[in-house]
CSV table of C-alpha atoms and ligand atoms in Angstrom, one decimal:
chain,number,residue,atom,x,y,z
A,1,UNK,CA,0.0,0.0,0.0
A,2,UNK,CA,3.0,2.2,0.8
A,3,UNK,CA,4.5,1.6,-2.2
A,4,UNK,CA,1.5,2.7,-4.0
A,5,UNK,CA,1.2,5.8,-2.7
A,6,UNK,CA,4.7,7.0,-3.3
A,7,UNK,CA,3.9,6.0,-7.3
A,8,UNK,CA,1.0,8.0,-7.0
A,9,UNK,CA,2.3,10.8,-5.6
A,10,UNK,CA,5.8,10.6,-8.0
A,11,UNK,CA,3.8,9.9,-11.2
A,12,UNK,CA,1.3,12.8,-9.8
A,13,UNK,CA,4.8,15.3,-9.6
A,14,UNK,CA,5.6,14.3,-13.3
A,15,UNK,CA,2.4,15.0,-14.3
A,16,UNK,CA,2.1,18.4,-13.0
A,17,UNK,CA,5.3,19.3,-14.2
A,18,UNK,CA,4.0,18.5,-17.6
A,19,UNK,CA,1.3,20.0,-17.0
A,20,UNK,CA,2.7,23.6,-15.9
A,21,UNK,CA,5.0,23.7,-18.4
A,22,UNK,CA,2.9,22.7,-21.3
A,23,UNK,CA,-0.3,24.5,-21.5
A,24,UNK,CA,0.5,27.4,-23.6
A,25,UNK,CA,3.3,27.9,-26.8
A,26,UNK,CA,3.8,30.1,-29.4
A,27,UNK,CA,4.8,29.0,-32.9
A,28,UNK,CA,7.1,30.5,-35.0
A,29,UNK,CA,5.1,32.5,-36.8
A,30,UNK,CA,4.1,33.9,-33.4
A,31,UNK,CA,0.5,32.3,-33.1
A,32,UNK,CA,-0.7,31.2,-29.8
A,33,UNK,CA,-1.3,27.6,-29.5
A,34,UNK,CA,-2.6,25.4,-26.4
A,35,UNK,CA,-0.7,22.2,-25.7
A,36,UNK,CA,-2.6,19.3,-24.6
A,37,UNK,CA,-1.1,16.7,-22.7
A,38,UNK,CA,-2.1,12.5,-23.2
A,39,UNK,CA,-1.0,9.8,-21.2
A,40,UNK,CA,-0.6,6.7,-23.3
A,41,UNK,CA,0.7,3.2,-21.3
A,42,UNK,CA,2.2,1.6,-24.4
A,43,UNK,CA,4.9,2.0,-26.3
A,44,UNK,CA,6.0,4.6,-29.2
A,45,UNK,CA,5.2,2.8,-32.4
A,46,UNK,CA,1.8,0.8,-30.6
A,47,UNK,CA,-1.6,1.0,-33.1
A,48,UNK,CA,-2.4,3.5,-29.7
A,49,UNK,CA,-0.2,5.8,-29.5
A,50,UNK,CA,0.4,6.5,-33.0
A,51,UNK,CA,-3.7,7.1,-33.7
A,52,UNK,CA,-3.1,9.4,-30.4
A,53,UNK,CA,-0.5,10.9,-32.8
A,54,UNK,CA,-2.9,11.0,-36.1
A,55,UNK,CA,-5.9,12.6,-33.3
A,56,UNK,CA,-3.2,15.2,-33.1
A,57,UNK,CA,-2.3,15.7,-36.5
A,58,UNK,CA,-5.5,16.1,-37.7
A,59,UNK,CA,-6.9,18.1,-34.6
A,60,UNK,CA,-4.4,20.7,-35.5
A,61,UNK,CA,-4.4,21.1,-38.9
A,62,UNK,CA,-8.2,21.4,-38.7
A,63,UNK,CA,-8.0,24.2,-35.7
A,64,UNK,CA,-5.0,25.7,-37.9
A,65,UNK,CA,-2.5,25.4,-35.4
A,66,UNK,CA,-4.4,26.5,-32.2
A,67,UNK,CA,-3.5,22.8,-30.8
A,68,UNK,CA,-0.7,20.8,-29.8
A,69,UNK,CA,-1.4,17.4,-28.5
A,70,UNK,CA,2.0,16.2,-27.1
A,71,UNK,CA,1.9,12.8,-26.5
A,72,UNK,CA,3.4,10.7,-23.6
A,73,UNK,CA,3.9,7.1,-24.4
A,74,UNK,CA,5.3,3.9,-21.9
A,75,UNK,CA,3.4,4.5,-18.8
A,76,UNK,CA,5.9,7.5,-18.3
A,77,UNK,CA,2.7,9.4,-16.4
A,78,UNK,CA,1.9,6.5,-14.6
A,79,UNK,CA,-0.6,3.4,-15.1
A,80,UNK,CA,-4.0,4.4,-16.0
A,81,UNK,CA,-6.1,3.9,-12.9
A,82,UNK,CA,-4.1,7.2,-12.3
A,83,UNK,CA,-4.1,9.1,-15.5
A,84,UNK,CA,-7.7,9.0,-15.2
A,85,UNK,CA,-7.6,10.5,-12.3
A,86,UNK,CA,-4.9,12.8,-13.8
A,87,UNK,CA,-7.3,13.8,-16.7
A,88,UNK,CA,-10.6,14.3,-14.2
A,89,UNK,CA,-8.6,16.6,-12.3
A,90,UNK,CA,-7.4,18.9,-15.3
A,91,UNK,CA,-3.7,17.8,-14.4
A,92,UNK,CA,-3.2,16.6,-18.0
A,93,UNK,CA,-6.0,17.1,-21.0
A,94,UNK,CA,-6.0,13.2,-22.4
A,95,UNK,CA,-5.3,9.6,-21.8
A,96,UNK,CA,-5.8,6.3,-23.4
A,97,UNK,CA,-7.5,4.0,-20.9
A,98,UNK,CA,-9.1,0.4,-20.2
A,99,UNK,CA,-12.5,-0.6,-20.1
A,100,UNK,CA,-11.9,-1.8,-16.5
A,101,UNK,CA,-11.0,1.9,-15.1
A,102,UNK,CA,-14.6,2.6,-16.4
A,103,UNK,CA,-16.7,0.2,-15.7
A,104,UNK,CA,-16.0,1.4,-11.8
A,105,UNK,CA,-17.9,4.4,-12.4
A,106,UNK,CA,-20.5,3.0,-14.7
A,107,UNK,CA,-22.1,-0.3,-14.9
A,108,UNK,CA,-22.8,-0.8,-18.1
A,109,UNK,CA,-19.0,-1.2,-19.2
A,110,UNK,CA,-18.9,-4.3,-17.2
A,111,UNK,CA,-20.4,-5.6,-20.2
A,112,UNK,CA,-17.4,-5.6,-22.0
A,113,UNK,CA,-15.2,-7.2,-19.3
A,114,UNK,CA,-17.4,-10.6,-20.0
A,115,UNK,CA,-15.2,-13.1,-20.9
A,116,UNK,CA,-16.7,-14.6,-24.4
A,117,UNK,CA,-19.1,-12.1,-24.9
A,118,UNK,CA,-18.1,-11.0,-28.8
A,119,UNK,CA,-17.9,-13.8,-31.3
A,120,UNK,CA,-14.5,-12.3,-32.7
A,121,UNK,CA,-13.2,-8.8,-33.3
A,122,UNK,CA,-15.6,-8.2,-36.2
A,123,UNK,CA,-18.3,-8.7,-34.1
A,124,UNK,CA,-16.9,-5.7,-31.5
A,125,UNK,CA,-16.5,-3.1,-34.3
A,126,UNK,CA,-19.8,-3.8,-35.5
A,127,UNK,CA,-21.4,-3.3,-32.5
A,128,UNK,CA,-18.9,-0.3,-31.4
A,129,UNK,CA,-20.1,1.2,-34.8
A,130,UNK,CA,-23.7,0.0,-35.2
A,131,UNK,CA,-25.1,0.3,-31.5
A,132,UNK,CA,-27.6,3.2,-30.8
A,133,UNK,CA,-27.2,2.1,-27.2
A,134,UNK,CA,-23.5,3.3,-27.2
A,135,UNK,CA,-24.5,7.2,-26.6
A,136,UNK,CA,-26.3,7.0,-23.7
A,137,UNK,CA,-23.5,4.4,-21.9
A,138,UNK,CA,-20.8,7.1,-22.7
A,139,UNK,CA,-22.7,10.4,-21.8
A,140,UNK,CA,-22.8,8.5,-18.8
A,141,UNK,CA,-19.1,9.5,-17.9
A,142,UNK,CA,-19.2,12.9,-18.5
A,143,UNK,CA,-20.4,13.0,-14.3
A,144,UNK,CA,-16.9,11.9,-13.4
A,145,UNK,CA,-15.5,14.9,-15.5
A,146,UNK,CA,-13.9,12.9,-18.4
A,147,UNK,CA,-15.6,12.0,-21.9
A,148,UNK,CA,-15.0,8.8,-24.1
A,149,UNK,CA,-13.3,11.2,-27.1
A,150,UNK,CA,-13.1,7.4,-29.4
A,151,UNK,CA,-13.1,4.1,-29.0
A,152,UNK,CA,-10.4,1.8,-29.7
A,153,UNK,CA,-9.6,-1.7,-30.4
A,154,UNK,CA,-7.2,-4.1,-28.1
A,155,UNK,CA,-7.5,-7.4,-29.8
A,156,UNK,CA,-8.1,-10.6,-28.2
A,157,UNK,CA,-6.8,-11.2,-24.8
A,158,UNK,CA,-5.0,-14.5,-24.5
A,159,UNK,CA,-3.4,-16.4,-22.1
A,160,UNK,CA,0.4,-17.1,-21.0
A,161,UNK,CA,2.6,-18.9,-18.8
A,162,UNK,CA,6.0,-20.9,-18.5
A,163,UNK,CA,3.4,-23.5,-19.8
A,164,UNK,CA,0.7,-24.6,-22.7
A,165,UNK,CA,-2.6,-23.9,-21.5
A,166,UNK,CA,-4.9,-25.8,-23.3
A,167,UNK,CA,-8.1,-26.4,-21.1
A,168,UNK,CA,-9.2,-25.7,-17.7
A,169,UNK,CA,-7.3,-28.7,-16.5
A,170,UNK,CA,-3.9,-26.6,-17.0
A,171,UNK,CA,-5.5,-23.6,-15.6
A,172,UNK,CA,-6.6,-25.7,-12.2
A,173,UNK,CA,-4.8,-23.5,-9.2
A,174,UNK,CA,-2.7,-21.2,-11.5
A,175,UNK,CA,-2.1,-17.9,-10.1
A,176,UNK,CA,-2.8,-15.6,-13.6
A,177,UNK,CA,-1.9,-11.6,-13.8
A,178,UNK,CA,-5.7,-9.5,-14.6
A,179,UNK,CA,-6.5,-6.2,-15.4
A,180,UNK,CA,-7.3,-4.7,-11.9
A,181,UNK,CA,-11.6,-5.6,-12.4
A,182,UNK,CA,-13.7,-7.4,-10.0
A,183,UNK,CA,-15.5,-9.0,-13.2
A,184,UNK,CA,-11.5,-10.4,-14.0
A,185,UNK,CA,-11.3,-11.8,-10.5
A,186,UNK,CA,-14.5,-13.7,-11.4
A,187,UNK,CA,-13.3,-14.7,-14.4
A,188,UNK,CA,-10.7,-16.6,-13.6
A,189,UNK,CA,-12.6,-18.4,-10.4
A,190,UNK,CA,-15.0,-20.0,-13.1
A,191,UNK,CA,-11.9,-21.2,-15.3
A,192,UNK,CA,-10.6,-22.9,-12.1
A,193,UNK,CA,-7.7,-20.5,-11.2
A,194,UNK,CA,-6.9,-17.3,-10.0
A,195,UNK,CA,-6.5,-13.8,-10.2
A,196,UNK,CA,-4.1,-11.3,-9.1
A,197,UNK,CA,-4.8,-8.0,-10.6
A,198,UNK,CA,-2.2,-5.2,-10.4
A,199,UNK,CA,-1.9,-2.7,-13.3
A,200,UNK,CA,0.2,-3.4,-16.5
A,201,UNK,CA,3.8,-1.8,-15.5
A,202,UNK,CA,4.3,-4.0,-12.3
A,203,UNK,CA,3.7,-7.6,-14.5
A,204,UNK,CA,7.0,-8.2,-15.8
A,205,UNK,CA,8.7,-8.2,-12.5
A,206,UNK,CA,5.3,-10.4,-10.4
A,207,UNK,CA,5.7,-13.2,-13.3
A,208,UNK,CA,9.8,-13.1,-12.7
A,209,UNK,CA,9.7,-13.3,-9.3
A,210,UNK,CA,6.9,-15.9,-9.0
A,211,UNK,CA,4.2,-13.5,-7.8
A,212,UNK,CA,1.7,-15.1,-10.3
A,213,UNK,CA,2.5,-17.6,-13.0
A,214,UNK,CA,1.5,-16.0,-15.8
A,215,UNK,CA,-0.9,-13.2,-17.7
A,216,UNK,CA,-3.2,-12.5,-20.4
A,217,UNK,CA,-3.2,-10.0,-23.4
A,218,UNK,CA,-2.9,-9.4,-27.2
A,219,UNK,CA,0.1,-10.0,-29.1
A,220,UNK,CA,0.8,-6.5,-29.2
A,221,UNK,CA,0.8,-6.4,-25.2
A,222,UNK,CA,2.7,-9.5,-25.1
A,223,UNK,CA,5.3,-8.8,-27.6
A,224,UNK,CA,6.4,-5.1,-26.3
A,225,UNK,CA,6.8,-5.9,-22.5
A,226,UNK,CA,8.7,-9.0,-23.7
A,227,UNK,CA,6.8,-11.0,-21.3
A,228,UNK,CA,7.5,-13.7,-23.4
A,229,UNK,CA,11.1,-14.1,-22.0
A,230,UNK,CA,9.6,-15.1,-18.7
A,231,UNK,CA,6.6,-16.8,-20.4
A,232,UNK,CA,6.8,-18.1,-23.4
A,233,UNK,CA,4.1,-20.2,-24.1
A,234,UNK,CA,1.2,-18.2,-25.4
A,235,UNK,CA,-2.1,-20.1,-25.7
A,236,UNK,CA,-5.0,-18.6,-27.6
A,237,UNK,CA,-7.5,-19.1,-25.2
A,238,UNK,CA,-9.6,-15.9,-26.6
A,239,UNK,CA,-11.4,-15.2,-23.5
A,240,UNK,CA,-11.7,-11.4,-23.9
A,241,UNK,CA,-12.3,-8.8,-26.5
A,242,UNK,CA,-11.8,-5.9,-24.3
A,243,UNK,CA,-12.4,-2.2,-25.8
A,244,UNK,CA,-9.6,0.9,-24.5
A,245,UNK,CA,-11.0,4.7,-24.9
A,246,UNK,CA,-9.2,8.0,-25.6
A,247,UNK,CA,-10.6,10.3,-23.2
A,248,UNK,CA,-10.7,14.1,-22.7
A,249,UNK,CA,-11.7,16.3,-19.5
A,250,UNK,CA,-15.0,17.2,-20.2
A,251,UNK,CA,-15.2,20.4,-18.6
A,252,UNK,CA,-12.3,21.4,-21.1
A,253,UNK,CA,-14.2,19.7,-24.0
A,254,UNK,CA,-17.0,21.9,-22.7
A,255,UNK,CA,-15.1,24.8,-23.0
A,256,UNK,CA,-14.4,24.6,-26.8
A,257,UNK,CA,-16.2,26.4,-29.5
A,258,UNK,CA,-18.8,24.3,-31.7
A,259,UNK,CA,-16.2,24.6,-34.5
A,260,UNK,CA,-13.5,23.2,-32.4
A,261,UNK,CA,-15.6,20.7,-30.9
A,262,UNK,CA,-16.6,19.5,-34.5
A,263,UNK,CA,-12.8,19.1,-35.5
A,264,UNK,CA,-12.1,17.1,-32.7
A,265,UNK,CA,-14.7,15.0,-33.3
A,266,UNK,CA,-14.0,14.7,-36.8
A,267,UNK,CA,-10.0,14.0,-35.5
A,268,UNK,CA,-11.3,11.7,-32.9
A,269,UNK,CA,-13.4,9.5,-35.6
A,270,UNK,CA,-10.1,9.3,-37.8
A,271,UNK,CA,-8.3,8.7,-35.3
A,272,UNK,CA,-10.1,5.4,-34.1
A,273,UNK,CA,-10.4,4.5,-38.2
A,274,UNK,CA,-6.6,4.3,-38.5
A,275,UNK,CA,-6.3,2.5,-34.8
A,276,UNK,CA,-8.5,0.1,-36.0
A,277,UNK,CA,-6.8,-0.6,-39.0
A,278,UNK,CA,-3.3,-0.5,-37.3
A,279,UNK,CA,-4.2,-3.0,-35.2
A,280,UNK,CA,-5.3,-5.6,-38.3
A,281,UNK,CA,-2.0,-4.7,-40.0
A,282,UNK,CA,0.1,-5.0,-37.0
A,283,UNK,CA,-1.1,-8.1,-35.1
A,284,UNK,CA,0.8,-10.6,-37.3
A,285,UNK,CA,3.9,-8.7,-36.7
A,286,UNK,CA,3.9,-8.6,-33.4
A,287,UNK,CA,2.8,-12.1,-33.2
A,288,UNK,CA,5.9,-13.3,-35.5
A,289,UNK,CA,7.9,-11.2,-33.3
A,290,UNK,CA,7.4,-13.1,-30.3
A,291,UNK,CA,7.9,-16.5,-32.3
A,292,UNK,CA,11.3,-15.3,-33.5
A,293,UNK,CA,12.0,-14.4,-29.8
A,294,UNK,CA,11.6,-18.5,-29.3
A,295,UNK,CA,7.7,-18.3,-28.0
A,296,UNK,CA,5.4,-21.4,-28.2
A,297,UNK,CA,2.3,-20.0,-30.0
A,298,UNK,CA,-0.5,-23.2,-28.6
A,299,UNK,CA,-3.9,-23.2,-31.0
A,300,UNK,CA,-4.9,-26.4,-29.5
A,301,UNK,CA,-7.0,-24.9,-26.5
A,302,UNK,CA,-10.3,-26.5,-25.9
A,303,UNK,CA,-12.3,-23.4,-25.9
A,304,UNK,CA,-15.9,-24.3,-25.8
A,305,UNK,CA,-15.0,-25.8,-22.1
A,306,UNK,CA,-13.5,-22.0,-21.2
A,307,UNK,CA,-16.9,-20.8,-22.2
A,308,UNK,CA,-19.2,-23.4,-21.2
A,309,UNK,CA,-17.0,-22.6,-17.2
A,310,UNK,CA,-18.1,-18.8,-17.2
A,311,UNK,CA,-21.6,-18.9,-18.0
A,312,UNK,CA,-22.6,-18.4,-14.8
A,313,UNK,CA,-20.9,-15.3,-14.5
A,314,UNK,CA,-23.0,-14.2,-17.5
A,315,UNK,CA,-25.9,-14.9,-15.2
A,316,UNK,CA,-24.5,-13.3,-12.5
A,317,UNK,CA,-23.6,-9.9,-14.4
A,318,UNK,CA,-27.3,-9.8,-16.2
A,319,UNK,CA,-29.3,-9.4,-13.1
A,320,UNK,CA,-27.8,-6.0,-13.7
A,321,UNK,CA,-30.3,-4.0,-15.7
A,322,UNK,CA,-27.5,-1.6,-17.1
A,323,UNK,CA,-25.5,-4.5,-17.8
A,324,UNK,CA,-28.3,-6.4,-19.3
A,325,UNK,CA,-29.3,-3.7,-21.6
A,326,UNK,CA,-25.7,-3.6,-23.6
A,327,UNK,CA,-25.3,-7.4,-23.2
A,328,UNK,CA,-28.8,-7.8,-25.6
A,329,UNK,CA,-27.5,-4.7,-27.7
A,330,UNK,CA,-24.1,-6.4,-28.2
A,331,UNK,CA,-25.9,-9.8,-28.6
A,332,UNK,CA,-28.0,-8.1,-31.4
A,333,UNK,CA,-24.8,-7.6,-33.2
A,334,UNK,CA,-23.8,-11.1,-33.3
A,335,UNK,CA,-22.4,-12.9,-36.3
B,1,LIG,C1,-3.6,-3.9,-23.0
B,1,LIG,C2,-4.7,-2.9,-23.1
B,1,LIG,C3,-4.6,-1.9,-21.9
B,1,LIG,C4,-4.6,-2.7,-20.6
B,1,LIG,C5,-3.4,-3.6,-20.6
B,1,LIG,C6,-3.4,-4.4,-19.3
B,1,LIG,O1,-2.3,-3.4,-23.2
B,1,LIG,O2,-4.6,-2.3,-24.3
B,1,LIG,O3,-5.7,-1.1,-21.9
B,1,LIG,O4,-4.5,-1.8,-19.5
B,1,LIG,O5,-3.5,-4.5,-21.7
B,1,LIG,O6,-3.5,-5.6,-19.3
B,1,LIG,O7,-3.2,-3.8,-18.2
């Protein structure tokens, strides 16, 4: 706990030190221009942080310059749990963030922490671009003082250890790395092990030392931390298809003129496009990456048993009315 607060308070220090030095510049040419800060958790050339970099782009070419998004990549402002809290609190403007830092404030983004609830990828960006249901979830942050700016993709979560998981026999008493969600913690009860959540920078080091025995994520994920050099066999269990959102401080949204808030959104949109796209170009790389690197890649994973083990938390999580109303939404969307 102590060591937690001393992160806090450090990564806090960085962040206001960004934040006092960035908000204003001048170009060249002598125009004012307001610099917005993001906190991004992955690395430079991640899908994420370069459609951060395209929101950017386009953002200022369509406000001529009035905006600088600077972007901070590699967790350097801290995990997310406490950019979010960065961004509600005005210290910096933007951040990248996962679906389970929302669905704390807002039940119906539980939904998406389901393990098997979207057929494959296709299915999510259907429903992430078809659902009229999708509005009134996301307005629904805005009391917190931060706004979902886009949506993007993070693949399909799989899982990885020192050894082939192929079926909840392997997974019986394993001690496996989550997202820090109560829905994870479930999650992994149902499959027959469990979880230790703790946010993405502190993983490399709890697999090393024993902590837990392994992790879950997409081959993006899995290839930059090099979490393959501690475990290298990674088993496509496919048990989640979790969204990430760029988000904004909505009183500073708020504060921007209808012209200004239509090129953001326009920005935003293309942003999200190109993300999107990113991430279908990129995934093979990363996952040859990872096999060059020596990693077992195991297709052989009994899947229908993972599913047919968490249906009751599907039960469970649709007693929720918010909850219930997205699950039938996404379900609508199915292939
Ligand atoms: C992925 C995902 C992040 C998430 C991270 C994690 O990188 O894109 O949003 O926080 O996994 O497992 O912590």
């Amino acid at each position: 706990m102590k060591k937690l607060k001393v992160s806090i308070s450090l990564a806090c220090i960085l962040a206001m030190i960004v934040s006092l030095t960035g908000c204003a510049a001048t170009t060249a040419d002598g125009k004012k221009q307001e610099v917005w800060n993001v906190a991004v958790i992955q690395t430079e050339d991640h899908p994420q942080t370069m459609a951060v970099k395209k929101f950017g782009e386009i953002f200022s070419e369509l406000t001529d310059g009035r905006y600088k998004i600077e972007v901070y990549p590699n967790e350097l402002l801290g995990p997310q749990r406490e950019t979010l809290e960065q961004v509600q609190y005005g210290i910096i403007e933007m951040a990248v963030i996962g679906n389970a830092n929302i669905s704390s404030f807002v039940d119906g983004f539980l939904t998406f922490e389901m393990p098997f609830l979207f057929d494959d990828e296709d299915h999510q960006k259907r429903f992430f671009e078809n659902s009229t249901e999708l509005n009134s979830l996301f307005t629904q942050t805005e009391k917190y003082n931060f706004k979902i700016a886009s949506q993007f993709t993070a693949g399909t979560r799989n899982m990885y250890a020192n050894k082939a998981i192929k079926g909840l026999a392997d997974l019986k008493g394993m001690k496996i790395r989550t997202a820090e969600s109560d829905t994870y913690i479930k999650m992994m009860k149902c499959l027959g092990g469990a979880a230790t959540p703790m946010s993405f920078g502190e993983v490399f080091t709890a697999i090393q030392s024993g902590v837990v025995d392994g992790a879950e994520n997409n081959e993006a994920s899995y290839s930059n931390t090099k979490h393959y050099e501690i475990a290298p066999y990674y088993s496509y269990t496919k048990h989640l298809i979790v969204p990430d959102y760029m988000i904004v401080n909505n009183d500073l949204y708020n504060s921007l003129s209808e012209e200004d808030k239509a090129a953001f959104e326009e920005a935003s949109t293309r942003a999200r496009e190109y993300e999107y796209e990113l991430w279908q170009k990129e995934t093979a790389t990363y996952l040859q990456n990872v096999i060059d690197a020596g990693a077992k890649i195991v297709e052989d994973v009994d899947v229908n048993s993972l599913k047919a083990a968490v249906q009751p938390l599907h039960e469970e999580l649709t007693k929720n009315e918010a909850v219930k109303v997205i699950y039938d939404a996404v379900k609508k969307e199915a292939n």
